[in-house]
Short mmCIF file of C-alpha atoms in Angstrom, two decimals:
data_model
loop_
_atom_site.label_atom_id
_atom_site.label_comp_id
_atom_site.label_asym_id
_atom_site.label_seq_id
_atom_site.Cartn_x
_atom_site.Cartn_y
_atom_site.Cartn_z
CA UNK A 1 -19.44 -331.88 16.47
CA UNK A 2 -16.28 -332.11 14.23
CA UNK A 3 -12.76 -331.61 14.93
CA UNK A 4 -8.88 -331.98 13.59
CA UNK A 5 -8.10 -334.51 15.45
CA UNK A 6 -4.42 -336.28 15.23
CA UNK A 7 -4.13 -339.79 15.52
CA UNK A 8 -1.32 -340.33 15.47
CA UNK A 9 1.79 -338.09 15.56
CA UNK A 10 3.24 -337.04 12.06
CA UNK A 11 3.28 -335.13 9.16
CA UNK A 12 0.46 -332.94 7.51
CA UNK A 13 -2.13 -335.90 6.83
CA UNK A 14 -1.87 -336.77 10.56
CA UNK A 15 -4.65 -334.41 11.29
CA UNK A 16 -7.88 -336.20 10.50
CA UNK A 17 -11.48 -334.71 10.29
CA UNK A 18 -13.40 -336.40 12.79
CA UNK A 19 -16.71 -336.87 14.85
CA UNK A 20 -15.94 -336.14 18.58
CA UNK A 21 -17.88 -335.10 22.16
CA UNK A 22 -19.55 -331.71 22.07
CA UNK A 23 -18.03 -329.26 24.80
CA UNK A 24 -19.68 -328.09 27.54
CA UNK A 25 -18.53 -324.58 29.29
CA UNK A 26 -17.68 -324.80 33.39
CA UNK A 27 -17.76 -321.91 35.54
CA UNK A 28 -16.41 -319.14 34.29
CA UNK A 29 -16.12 -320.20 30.60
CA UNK A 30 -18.36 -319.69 27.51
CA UNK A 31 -18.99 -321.94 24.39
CA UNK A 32 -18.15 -320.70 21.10
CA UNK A 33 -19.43 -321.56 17.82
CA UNK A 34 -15.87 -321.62 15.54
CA UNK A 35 -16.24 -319.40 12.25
CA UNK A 36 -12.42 -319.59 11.88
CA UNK A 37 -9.03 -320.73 13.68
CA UNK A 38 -5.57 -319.38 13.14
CA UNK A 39 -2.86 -321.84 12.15
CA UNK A 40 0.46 -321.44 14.29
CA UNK A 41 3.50 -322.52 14.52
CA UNK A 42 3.05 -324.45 17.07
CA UNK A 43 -0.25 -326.48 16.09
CA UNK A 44 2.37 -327.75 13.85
CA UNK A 45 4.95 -328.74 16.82
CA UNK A 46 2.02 -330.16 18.54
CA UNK A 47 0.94 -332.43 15.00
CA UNK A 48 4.44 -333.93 15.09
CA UNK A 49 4.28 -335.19 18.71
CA UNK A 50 6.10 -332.08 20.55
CA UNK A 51 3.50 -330.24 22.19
CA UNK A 52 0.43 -331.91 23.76
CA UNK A 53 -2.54 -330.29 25.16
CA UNK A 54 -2.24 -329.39 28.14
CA UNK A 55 -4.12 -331.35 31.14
CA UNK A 56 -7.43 -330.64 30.60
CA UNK A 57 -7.21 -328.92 27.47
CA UNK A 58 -8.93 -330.86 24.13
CA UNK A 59 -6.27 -332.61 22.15
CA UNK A 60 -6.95 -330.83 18.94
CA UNK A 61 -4.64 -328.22 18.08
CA UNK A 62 -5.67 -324.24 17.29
CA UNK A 63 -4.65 -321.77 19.90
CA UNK A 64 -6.83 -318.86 18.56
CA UNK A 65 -10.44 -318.60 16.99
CA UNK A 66 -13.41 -316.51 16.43
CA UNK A 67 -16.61 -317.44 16.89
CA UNK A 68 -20.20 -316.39 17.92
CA UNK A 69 -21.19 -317.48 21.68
CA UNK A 70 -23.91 -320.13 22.04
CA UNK A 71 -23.62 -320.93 25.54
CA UNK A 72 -22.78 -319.26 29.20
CA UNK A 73 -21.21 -321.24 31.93
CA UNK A 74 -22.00 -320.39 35.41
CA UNK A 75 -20.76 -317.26 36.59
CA UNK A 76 -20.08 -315.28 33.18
CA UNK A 77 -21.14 -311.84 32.93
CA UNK A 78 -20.42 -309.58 30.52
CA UNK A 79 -20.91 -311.40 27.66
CA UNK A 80 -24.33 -312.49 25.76
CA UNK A 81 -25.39 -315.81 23.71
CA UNK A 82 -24.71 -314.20 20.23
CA UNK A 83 -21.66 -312.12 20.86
CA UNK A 84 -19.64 -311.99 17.81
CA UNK A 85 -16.00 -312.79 18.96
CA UNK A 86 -12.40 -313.98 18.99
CA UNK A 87 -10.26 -315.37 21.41
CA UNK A 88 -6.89 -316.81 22.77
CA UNK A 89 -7.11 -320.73 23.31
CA UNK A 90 -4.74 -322.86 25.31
CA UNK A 91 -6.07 -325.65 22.25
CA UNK A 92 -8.72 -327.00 20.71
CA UNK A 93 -9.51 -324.53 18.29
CA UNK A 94 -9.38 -326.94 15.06
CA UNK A 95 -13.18 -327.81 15.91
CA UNK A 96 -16.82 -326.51 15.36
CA UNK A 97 -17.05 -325.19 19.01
CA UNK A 98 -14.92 -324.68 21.67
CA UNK A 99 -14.68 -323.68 25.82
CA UNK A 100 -13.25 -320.48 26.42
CA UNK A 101 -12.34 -319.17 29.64
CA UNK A 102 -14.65 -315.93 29.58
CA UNK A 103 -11.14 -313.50 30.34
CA UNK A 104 -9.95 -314.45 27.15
CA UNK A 105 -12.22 -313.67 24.93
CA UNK A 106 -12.37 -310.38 23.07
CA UNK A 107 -15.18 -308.36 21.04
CA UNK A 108 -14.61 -308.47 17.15
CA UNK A 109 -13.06 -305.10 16.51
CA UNK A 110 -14.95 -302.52 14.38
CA UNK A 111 -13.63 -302.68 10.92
CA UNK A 112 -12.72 -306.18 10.78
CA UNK A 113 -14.90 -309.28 9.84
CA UNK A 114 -15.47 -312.40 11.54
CA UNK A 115 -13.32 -314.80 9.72
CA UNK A 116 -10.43 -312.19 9.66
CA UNK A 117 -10.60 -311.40 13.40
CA UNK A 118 -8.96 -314.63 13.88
CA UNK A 119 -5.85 -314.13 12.90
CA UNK A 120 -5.73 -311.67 15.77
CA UNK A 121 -5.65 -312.92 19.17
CA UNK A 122 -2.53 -315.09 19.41
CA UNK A 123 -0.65 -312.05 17.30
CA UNK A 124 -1.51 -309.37 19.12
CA UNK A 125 -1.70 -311.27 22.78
CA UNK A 126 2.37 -312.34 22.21
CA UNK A 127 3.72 -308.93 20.60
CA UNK A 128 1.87 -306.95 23.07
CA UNK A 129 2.69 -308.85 25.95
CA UNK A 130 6.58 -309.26 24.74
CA UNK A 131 7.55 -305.85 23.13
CA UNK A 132 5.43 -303.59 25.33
CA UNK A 133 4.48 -305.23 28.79
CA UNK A 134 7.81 -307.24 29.12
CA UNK A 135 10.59 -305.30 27.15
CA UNK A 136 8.87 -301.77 27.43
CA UNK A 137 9.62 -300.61 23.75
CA UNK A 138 9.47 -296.69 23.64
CA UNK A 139 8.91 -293.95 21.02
CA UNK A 140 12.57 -292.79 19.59
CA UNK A 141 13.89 -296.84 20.09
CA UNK A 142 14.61 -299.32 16.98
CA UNK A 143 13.06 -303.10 17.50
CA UNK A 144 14.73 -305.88 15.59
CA UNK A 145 11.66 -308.15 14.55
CA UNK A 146 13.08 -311.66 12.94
CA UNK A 147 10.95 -313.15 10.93
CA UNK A 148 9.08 -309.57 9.71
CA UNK A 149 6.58 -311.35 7.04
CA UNK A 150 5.31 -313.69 9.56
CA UNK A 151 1.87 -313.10 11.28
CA UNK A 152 3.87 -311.95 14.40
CA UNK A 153 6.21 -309.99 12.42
CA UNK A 154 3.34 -308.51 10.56
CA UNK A 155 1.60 -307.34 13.68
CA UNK A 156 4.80 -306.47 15.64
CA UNK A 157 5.85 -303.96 12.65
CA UNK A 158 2.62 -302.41 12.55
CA UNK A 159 2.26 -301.88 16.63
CA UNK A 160 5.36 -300.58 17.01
CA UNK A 161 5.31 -297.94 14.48
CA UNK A 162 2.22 -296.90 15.83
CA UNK A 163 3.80 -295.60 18.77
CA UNK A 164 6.37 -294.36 16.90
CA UNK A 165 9.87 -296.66 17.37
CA UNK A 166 11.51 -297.17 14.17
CA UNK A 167 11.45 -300.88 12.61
CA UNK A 168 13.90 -303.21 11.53
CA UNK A 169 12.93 -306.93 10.01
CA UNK A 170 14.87 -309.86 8.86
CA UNK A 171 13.03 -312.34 6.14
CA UNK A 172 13.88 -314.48 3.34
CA UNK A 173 13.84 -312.77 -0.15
CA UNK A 174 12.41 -309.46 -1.83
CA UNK A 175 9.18 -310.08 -1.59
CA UNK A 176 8.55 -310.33 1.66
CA UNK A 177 10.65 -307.44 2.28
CA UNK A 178 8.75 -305.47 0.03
CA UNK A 179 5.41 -306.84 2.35
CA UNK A 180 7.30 -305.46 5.59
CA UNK A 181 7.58 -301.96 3.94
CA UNK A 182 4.31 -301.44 3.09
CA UNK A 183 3.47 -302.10 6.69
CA UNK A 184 6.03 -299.62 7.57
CA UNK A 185 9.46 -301.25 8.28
CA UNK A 186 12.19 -299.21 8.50
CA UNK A 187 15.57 -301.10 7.61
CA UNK A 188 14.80 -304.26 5.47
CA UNK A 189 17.76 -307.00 6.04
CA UNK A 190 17.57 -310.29 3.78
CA UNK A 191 18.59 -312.73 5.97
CA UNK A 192 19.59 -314.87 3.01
CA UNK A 193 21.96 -312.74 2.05
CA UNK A 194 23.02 -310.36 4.70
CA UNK A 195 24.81 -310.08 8.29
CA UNK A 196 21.49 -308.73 10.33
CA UNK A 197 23.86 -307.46 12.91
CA UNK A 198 25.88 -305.06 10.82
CA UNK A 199 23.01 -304.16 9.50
CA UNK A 200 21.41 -302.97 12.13
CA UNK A 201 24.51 -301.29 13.50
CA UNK A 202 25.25 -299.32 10.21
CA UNK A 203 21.26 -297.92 10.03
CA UNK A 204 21.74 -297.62 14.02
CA UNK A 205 25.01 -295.58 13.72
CA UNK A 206 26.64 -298.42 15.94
CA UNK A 207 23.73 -298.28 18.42
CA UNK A 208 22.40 -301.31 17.81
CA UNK A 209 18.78 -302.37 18.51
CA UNK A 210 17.01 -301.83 21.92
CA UNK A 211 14.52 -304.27 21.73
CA UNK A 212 14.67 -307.64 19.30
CA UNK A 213 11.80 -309.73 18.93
CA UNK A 214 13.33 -313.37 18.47
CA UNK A 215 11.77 -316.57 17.10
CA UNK A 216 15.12 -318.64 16.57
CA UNK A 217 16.40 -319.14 20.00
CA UNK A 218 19.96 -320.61 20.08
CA UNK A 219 21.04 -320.13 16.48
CA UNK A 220 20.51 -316.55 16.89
CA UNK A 221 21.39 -316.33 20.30
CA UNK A 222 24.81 -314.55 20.42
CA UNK A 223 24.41 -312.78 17.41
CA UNK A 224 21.59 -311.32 18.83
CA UNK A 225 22.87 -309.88 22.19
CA UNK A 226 25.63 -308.77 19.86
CA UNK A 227 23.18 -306.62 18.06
CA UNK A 228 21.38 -305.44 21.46
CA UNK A 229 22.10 -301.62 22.39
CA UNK A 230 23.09 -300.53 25.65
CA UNK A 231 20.31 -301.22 28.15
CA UNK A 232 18.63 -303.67 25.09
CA UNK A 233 16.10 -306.27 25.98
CA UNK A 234 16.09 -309.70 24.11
CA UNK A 235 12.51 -311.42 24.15
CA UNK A 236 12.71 -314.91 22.93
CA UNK A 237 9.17 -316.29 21.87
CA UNK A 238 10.15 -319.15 19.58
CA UNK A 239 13.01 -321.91 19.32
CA UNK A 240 12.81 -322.55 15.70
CA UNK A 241 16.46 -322.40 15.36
CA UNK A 242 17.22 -325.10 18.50
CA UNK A 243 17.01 -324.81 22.59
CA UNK A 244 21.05 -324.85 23.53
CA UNK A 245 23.70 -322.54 22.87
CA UNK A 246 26.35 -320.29 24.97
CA UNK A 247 25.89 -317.05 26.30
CA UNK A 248 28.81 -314.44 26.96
CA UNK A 249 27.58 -313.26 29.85
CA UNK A 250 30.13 -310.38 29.69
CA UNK A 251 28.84 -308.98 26.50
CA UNK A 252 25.44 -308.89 28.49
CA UNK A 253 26.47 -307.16 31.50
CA UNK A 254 28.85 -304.58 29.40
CA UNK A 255 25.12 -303.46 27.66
CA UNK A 256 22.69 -303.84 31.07
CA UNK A 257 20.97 -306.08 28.99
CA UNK A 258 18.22 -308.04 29.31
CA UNK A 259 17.15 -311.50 27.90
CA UNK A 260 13.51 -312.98 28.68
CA UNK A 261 11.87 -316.33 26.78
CA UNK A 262 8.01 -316.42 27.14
CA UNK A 263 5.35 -318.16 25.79
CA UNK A 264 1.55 -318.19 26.38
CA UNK A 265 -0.06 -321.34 26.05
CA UNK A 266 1.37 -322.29 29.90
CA UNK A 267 0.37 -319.08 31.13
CA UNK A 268 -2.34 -318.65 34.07
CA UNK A 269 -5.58 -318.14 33.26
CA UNK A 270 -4.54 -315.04 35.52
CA UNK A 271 -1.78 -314.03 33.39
CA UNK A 272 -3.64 -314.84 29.78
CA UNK A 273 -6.68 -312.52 30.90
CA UNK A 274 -4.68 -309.56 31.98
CA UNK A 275 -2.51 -309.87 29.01
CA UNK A 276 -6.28 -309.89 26.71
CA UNK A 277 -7.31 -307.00 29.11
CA UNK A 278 -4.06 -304.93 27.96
CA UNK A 279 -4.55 -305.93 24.21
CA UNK A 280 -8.54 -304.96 24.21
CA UNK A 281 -7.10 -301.51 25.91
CA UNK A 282 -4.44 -300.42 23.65
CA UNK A 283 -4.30 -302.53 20.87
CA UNK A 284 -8.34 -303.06 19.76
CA UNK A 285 -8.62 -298.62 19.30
CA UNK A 286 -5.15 -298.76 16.82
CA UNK A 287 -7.62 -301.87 14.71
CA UNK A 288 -10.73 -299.77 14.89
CA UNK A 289 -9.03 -296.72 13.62
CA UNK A 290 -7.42 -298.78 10.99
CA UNK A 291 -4.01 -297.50 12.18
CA UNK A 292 -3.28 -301.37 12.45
CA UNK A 293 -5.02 -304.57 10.71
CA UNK A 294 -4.55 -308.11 10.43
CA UNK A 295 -2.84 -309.95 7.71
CA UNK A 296 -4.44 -312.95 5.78
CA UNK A 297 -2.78 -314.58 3.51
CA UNK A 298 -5.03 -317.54 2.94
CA UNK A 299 -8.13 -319.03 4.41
CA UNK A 300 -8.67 -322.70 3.94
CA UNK A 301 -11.38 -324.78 4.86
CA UNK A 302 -10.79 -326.47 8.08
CA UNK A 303 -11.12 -330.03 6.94
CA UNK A 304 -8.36 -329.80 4.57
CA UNK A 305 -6.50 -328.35 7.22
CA UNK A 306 -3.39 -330.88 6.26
CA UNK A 307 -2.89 -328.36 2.27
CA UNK A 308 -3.18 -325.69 5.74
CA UNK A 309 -0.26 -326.76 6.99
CA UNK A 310 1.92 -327.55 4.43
CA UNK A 311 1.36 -323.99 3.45
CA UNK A 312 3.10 -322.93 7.00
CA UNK A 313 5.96 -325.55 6.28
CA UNK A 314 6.79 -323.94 3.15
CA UNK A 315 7.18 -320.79 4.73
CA UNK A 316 6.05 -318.99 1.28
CA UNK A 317 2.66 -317.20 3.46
CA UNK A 318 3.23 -313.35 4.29
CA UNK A 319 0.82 -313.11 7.79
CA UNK A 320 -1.52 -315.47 8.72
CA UNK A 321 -3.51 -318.52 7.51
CA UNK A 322 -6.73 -319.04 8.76
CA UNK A 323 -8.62 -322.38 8.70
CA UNK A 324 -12.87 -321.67 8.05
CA UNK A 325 -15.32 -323.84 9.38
#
């Protein structure tokens, strides 16, 4: 088979089209044949030399694909050589097939092609897991998402409105604002040009937000514990904006506050297939009804999966960009 393989460490053309082993599925796993991969941020981190594979994991980035099933390892039941599907990856996803550990796969949802059903599992897997399972966001309460236009912004807006918490998003300019609205964001803040914490306390009446789904890490930090409500709860899924920076710990324990920082790809297989068992449960009937849907903003062909990623670099995407085999 092929794969995007990398090299060497560096910048977009690092990742190089390339001849490599087939897979073979273990016990417990199934082999996929790879329609389409979701480009993340960190396939990216892991292209410039910051985040390998982990042991036993193929090098190649991708940590989400669908597929149709070709193969059953030992001990698989369930699931049938032709199943349409998509599924969270620890890696290897850049590549014509792929091992999946059978509790991570899900069905394609009704509604929603092949192809597009990528852009799905790592989305829905880290809002779900984050807003709902770890910081319990309830009807009646605001969430803060940064980075609203992204493909987890896109999917966090959309979940949490449909169970009925009001929305606020930060992104860069009035376009992508305007894209968070028609997915049903409440207060719109330009990061560019505004302070997100006053704005959030002036549409909160000084409440502030009670849950804020964070993808900067340090540089938004305080500010963002600043903007927390009383009994708020701070998940921190991405450290785009560094990994140090101080904490008051008094403004934290005058709220009952909460911060957590979680990510998925180090996650038990445990852990990952409860999380897919939660998102098949709640999340798959909202897609089927068409009360939520994924966002693609581009597919490319997976070869030229380097034009992929300087797309994601230049930050100008609204959702997700898929990569087609």
């Amino acid at each position: 088979m092929h794969a995007i393989t990398i090299p060497e460490p560096g910048g977009p053309e690092a990742l190089v089209w390339a001849e490599v082993s087939d897979p073979v599925p273990g016990e417990g796993e199934v082999l996929v044949d790879v329609a389409a991969a979701g480009v993340n941020r960190a396939d990216v981190l892991q292209r410039q030399g910051h985040y390998p594979s982990p042991p036993g994991i193929p090098p190649y980035p991708g940590l989400e694909c669908s597929g149709r099933i070709s193969a059953l390892g030992p001990g698989v039941t369930g699931w049938a050589v032709g199943d349409e599907v998509c599924a969270l990856l620890a890696g290897g996803g850049y590549a014509e097939k792929v091992v999946v550990p059978s509790g991570q796969l899900l069905p394609v949802p009704e509604g929603v092609d092949l192809v597009t059903s990528a852009a799905l599992p790592e989305v829905t897997a880290t809002v779900w897991s984050n807003v709902f399972m770890i910081s319990h966001l309830r009807p009646g309460e605001t969430l803060l998402a940064h980075g609203g236009s992204s493909g987890i912004g896109t999917m966090a807006i959309q979940l949490a409105k449909a169970v009925g918490a009001r929305v606020a998003v930060t992104a860069g300019g009035p376009e992508k604002l305007a894209a968070c609205r028609e997915l049903g964001a409440d207060i719109l803040i330009d990061y560019r040009e505004q302070d997100f914490v006053e704005e959030v306390r002036r549409a909160t009446d000084g409440a502030g937000a009670d849950v804020i789904l964070d993808i900067l890490g340090a540089k938004y930090l305080a500010r963002n514990v600043e903007t927390l409500a009383l009994n708020g709860r701070l998940a921190i899924i991405g450290l785009q904006g560094g990994v140090k920076a101080e904490l008051n710990l008094g403004t934290l324990l005058s709220k009952s506050a909460a911060v957590t920082a979680t990510g998925l790809r180090g996650r038990s297989l445990a852990q990952k297939s409860a999380i897919i068992a939660a998102v098949r449960e709640h999340v798959w009937p909202l897609i089927g009804g068409g009360r939520v849907r994924p966002i693609v903003y581009r597919t490319v062909p997976m070869r030229e999966a380097p034009a992929a990623h300087r797309l994601m670099e230049s930050s100008e995407h609204v959702g997700k960009i898929l990569l087609t085999v």
